[in-house]
Amino acid sequence: MKNKILIIAGVVALIVIAVLVLNWSKTMAPTGEVPAGGTGTTGGEQSAPTGGTGNTTGKSPTPIVKSAITVTAPLAGAKWEIGKLNTISWSRAAGVTGIIYLMSAAGQSIGVILPTFGPDQTSYNWDTTYVSVSATNASRINVTPGDYKIRLAFSGNNLPVTDSGVITLLRSGTPEAVTTVLMQNYAFVPNNFTVSKGQKVTFTNKDSVQHHLAVTAILNSMPLNPGESYILDTSSMKAGTYNIYCDLHPDMVGKITVK
């Protein structure tokens, strides 16, 4: 009796082992077999993601970045008189249309200077008396004295918006309270300004090259290396207009009027 029980138990054990082996073999894919719907890879390579192309170098692809367009006029620190024509210019044609906005120094929109500029356009003469409410509303908003930025926004969003530096718009006939003049991009910024007799004006070289500051009949030639400044004291200057220029760069000229 005991022998029969042992035989039956042995048979059951063999059946269980056979079932386990069969199930295990089904879960193992044969060597070199490709899963249904896929493609084989060799040498440990990875296939390209769906809809993409393979990257054989292993490096991330370099994104295409649109080159920015910069505002070339006005430069930061410029002082424009309200009610006069002033030229806004930018570095190159955008190839698309766009809008020119007047922004506060903090970046809030004041109004529209030009509702649309052409794809080949690189400048615009703006009557600083007013701006429009929007690109589609020509109602005028009078410009008031203060600090502003000029913004170029391009249609199609294929180029980033670009802002000028902060400029000052002054009421017509108001003397400009200039205390700092930048020597930047081979120009004086501002290049025509008025000061009261006794006022001190600081000239600062913002370029990467040396400039030689000169003021007619006042200062012969003052070398200024990049980052250096010179303070001009107008206390001894008579009322009148004086030429300012750089001895090294003939096109770098301006005027200072002392009252």
PDB file of N, CA, C and O in Angstrom, residues 128-157:
ATOM      1  N   THR A 128       7.736 112.143 -32.791  1.00  0.00           N
ATOM      2  CA  THR A 128       7.611 111.770 -31.381  1.00  0.00           C
ATOM      3  C   THR A 128       6.482 112.491 -30.647  1.00  0.00           C
ATOM      4  O   THR A 128       6.390 112.412 -29.424  1.00  0.00           O
ATOM      5  N   THR A 129       5.608 113.169 -31.384  1.00  0.00           N
ATOM      6  CA  THR A 129       4.486 113.860 -30.746  1.00  0.00           C
ATOM      7  C   THR A 129       3.477 112.877 -30.165  1.00  0.00           C
ATOM      8  O   THR A 129       2.899 113.113 -29.103  1.00  0.00           O
ATOM      9  N   TYR A 130       3.274 111.754 -30.854  1.00  0.00           N
ATOM     10  CA  TYR A 130       2.201 110.845 -30.440  1.00  0.00           C
ATOM     11  C   TYR A 130       2.505 109.406 -30.855  1.00  0.00           C
ATOM     12  O   TYR A 130       3.414 109.129 -31.644  1.00  0.00           O
ATOM     13  N   VAL A 131       1.700 108.481 -30.300  1.00  0.00           N
ATOM     14  CA  VAL A 131       1.662 107.085 -30.725  1.00  0.00           C
ATOM     15  C   VAL A 131       0.200 106.715 -30.937  1.00  0.00           C
ATOM     16  O   VAL A 131      -0.700 107.432 -30.495  1.00  0.00           O
ATOM     17  N   SER A 132      -0.041 105.591 -31.610  1.00  0.00           N
ATOM     18  CA  SER A 132      -1.406 105.102 -31.810  1.00  0.00           C
ATOM     19  C   SER A 132      -1.798 104.166 -30.671  1.00  0.00           C
ATOM     20  O   SER A 132      -0.940 103.558 -30.020  1.00  0.00           O
ATOM     21  N   VAL A 133      -3.105 104.032 -30.463  1.00  0.00           N
ATOM     22  CA  VAL A 133      -3.606 103.168 -29.393  1.00  0.00           C
ATOM     23  C   VAL A 133      -3.179 101.725 -29.625  1.00  0.00           C
ATOM     24  O   VAL A 133      -2.736 101.028 -28.711  1.00  0.00           O
ATOM     25  N   SER A 134      -3.302 101.252 -30.872  1.00  0.00           N
ATOM     26  CA  SER A 134      -2.917  99.882 -31.209  1.00  0.00           C
ATOM     27  C   SER A 134      -2.631  99.807 -32.698  1.00  0.00           C
ATOM     28  O   SER A 134      -2.776 100.797 -33.426  1.00  0.00           O
ATOM     29  N   ALA A 135      -2.259  98.619 -33.164  1.00  0.00           N
ATOM     30  CA  ALA A 135      -1.965  98.439 -34.585  1.00  0.00           C
ATOM     31  C   ALA A 135      -3.218  98.579 -35.440  1.00  0.00           C
ATOM     32  O   ALA A 135      -3.135  98.870 -36.633  1.00  0.00           O
ATOM     33  N   THR A 136      -4.379  98.379 -34.844  1.00  0.00           N
ATOM     34  CA  THR A 136      -5.641  98.464 -35.589  1.00  0.00           C
ATOM     35  C   THR A 136      -6.484  99.668 -35.189  1.00  0.00           C
ATOM     36  O   THR A 136      -7.554  99.882 -35.740  1.00  0.00           O
ATOM     37  N   ASN A 137      -6.014 100.441 -34.222  1.00  0.00           N
ATOM     38  CA  ASN A 137      -6.735 101.630 -33.761  1.00  0.00           C
ATOM     39  C   ASN A 137      -5.799 102.825 -33.865  1.00  0.00           C
ATOM     40  O   ASN A 137      -4.844 102.950 -33.104  1.00  0.00           O
ATOM     41  N   ALA A 138      -6.070 103.703 -34.846  1.00  0.00           N
ATOM     42  CA  ALA A 138      -5.176 104.825 -35.124  1.00  0.00           C
ATOM     43  C   ALA A 138      -5.399 106.024 -34.205  1.00  0.00           C
ATOM     44  O   ALA A 138      -4.757 107.065 -34.387  1.00  0.00           O
ATOM     45  N   SER A 139      -6.291 105.901 -33.233  1.00  0.00           N
ATOM     46  CA  SER A 139      -6.501 107.006 -32.290  1.00  0.00           C
ATOM     47  C   SER A 139      -5.178 107.356 -31.618  1.00  0.00           C
ATOM     48  O   SER A 139      -4.400 106.470 -31.252  1.00  0.00           O
ATOM     49  N   ARG A 140      -4.932 108.660 -31.447  1.00  0.00           N
ATOM     50  CA  ARG A 140      -3.617 109.102 -30.995  1.00  0.00           C
ATOM     51  C   ARG A 140      -3.534 109.276 -29.482  1.00  0.00           C
ATOM     52  O   ARG A 140      -4.492 109.693 -28.833  1.00  0.00           O
ATOM     53  N   ILE A 141      -2.359 108.952 -28.967  1.00  0.00           N
ATOM     54  CA  ILE A 141      -2.021 109.207 -27.567  1.00  0.00           C
ATOM     55  C   ILE A 141      -0.824 110.144 -27.567  1.00  0.00           C
ATOM     56  O   ILE A 141       0.210 109.840 -28.177  1.00  0.00           O
ATOM     57  N   ASN A 142      -0.955 111.297 -26.932  1.00  0.00           N
ATOM     58  CA  ASN A 142       0.161 112.237 -26.878  1.00  0.00           C
ATOM     59  C   ASN A 142       1.284 111.682 -26.003  1.00  0.00           C
ATOM     60  O   ASN A 142       1.040 111.139 -24.925  1.00  0.00           O
ATOM     61  N   VAL A 143       2.508 111.832 -26.479  1.00  0.00           N
ATOM     62  CA  VAL A 143       3.671 111.365 -25.733  1.00  0.00           C
ATOM     63  C   VAL A 143       4.035 112.396 -24.671  1.00  0.00           C
ATOM     64  O   VAL A 143       4.064 113.598 -24.943  1.00  0.00           O
ATOM     65  N   THR A 144       4.288 111.936 -23.473  1.00  0.00           N
ATOM     66  CA  THR A 144       4.681 112.822 -22.376  1.00  0.00           C
ATOM     67  C   THR A 144       6.153 112.594 -22.039  1.00  0.00           C
ATOM     68  O   THR A 144       6.708 111.524 -22.322  1.00  0.00           O
ATOM     69  N   PRO A 145       6.812 113.584 -21.451  1.00  0.00           N
ATOM     70  CA  PRO A 145       8.228 113.419 -21.106  1.00  0.00           C
ATOM     71  C   PRO A 145       8.440 112.235 -20.165  1.00  0.00           C
ATOM     72  O   PRO A 145       7.610 111.948 -19.299  1.00  0.00           O
ATOM     73  N   GLY A 146       9.539 111.544 -20.350  1.00  0.00           N
ATOM     74  CA  GLY A 146       9.841 110.404 -19.494  1.00  0.00           C
ATOM     75  C   GLY A 146      10.854 109.476 -20.131  1.00  0.00           C
ATOM     76  O   GLY A 146      11.402 109.765 -21.199  1.00  0.00           O
ATOM     77  N   ASP A 147      11.090 108.349 -19.468  1.00  0.00           N
ATOM     78  CA  ASP A 147      12.036 107.343 -19.950  1.00  0.00           C
ATOM     79  C   ASP A 147      11.274 106.210 -20.633  1.00  0.00           C
ATOM     80  O   ASP A 147      10.276 105.707 -20.094  1.00  0.00           O
ATOM     81  N   TYR A 148      11.775 105.794 -21.787  1.00  0.00           N
ATOM     82  CA  TYR A 148      11.070 104.805 -22.598  1.00  0.00           C
ATOM     83  C   TYR A 148      12.050 103.835 -23.256  1.00  0.00           C
ATOM     84  O   TYR A 148      13.267 104.034 -23.222  1.00  0.00           O
ATOM     85  N   LYS A 149      11.466 102.802 -23.896  1.00  0.00           N
ATOM     86  CA  LYS A 149      12.196 101.898 -24.775  1.00  0.00           C
ATOM     87  C   LYS A 149      11.437 101.793 -26.094  1.00  0.00           C
ATOM     88  O   LYS A 149      10.222 101.986 -26.132  1.00  0.00           O
ATOM     89  N   ILE A 150      12.164 101.478 -27.158  1.00  0.00           N
ATOM     90  CA  ILE A 150      11.556 101.189 -28.453  1.00  0.00           C
ATOM     91  C   ILE A 150      11.586  99.676 -28.645  1.00  0.00           C
ATOM     92  O   ILE A 150      12.629  99.052 -28.466  1.00  0.00           O
ATOM     93  N   ARG A 151      10.448  99.085 -29.003  1.00  0.00           N
ATOM     94  CA  ARG A 151      10.388  97.624 -29.192  1.00  0.00           C
ATOM     95  C   ARG A 151       9.993  97.271 -30.619  1.00  0.00           C
ATOM     96  O   ARG A 151       9.030  97.817 -31.159  1.00  0.00           O
ATOM     97  N   LEU A 152      10.736  96.343 -31.226  1.00  0.00           N
ATOM     98  CA  LEU A 152      10.385  95.770 -32.518  1.00  0.00           C
ATOM     99  C   LEU A 152       9.842  94.363 -32.286  1.00  0.00           C
ATOM    100  O   LEU A 152      10.509  93.528 -31.674  1.00  0.00           O
ATOM    101  N   ALA A 153       8.616  94.125 -32.760  1.00  0.00           N
ATOM    102  CA  ALA A 153       8.002  92.797 -32.657  1.00  0.00           C
ATOM    103  C   ALA A 153       7.737  92.301 -34.072  1.00  0.00           C
ATOM    104  O   ALA A 153       7.148  93.012 -34.884  1.00  0.00           O
ATOM    105  N   PHE A 154       8.172  91.081 -34.369  1.00  0.00           N
ATOM    106  CA  PHE A 154       8.105  90.549 -35.724  1.00  0.00           C
ATOM    107  C   PHE A 154       6.938  89.580 -35.871  1.00  0.00           C
ATOM    108  O   PHE A 154       6.643  88.803 -34.963  1.00  0.00           O
ATOM    109  N   SER A 155       6.286  89.611 -37.027  1.00  0.00           N
ATOM    110  CA  SER A 155       5.143  88.738 -37.264  1.00  0.00           C
ATOM    111  C   SER A 155       5.611  87.303 -37.455  1.00  0.00           C
ATOM    112  O   SER A 155       6.730  87.046 -37.883  1.00  0.00           O
ATOM    113  N   GLY A 156       4.736  86.361 -37.114  1.00  0.00           N
ATOM    114  CA  GLY A 156       5.051  84.956 -37.308  1.00  0.00           C
ATOM    115  C   GLY A 156       5.841  84.332 -36.178  1.00  0.00           C
ATOM    116  O   GLY A 156       6.072  83.131 -36.168  1.00  0.00           O
ATOM    117  N   ASN A 157       6.280  85.156 -35.218  1.00  0.00           N
ATOM    118  CA  ASN A 157       7.030  84.658 -34.055  1.00  0.00           C
ATOM    119  C   ASN A 157       8.283  83.875 -34.431  1.00  0.00           C
ATOM    120  O   ASN A 157       8.728  83.003 -33.693  1.00  0.00           O
TER     121      ASN A 157
END
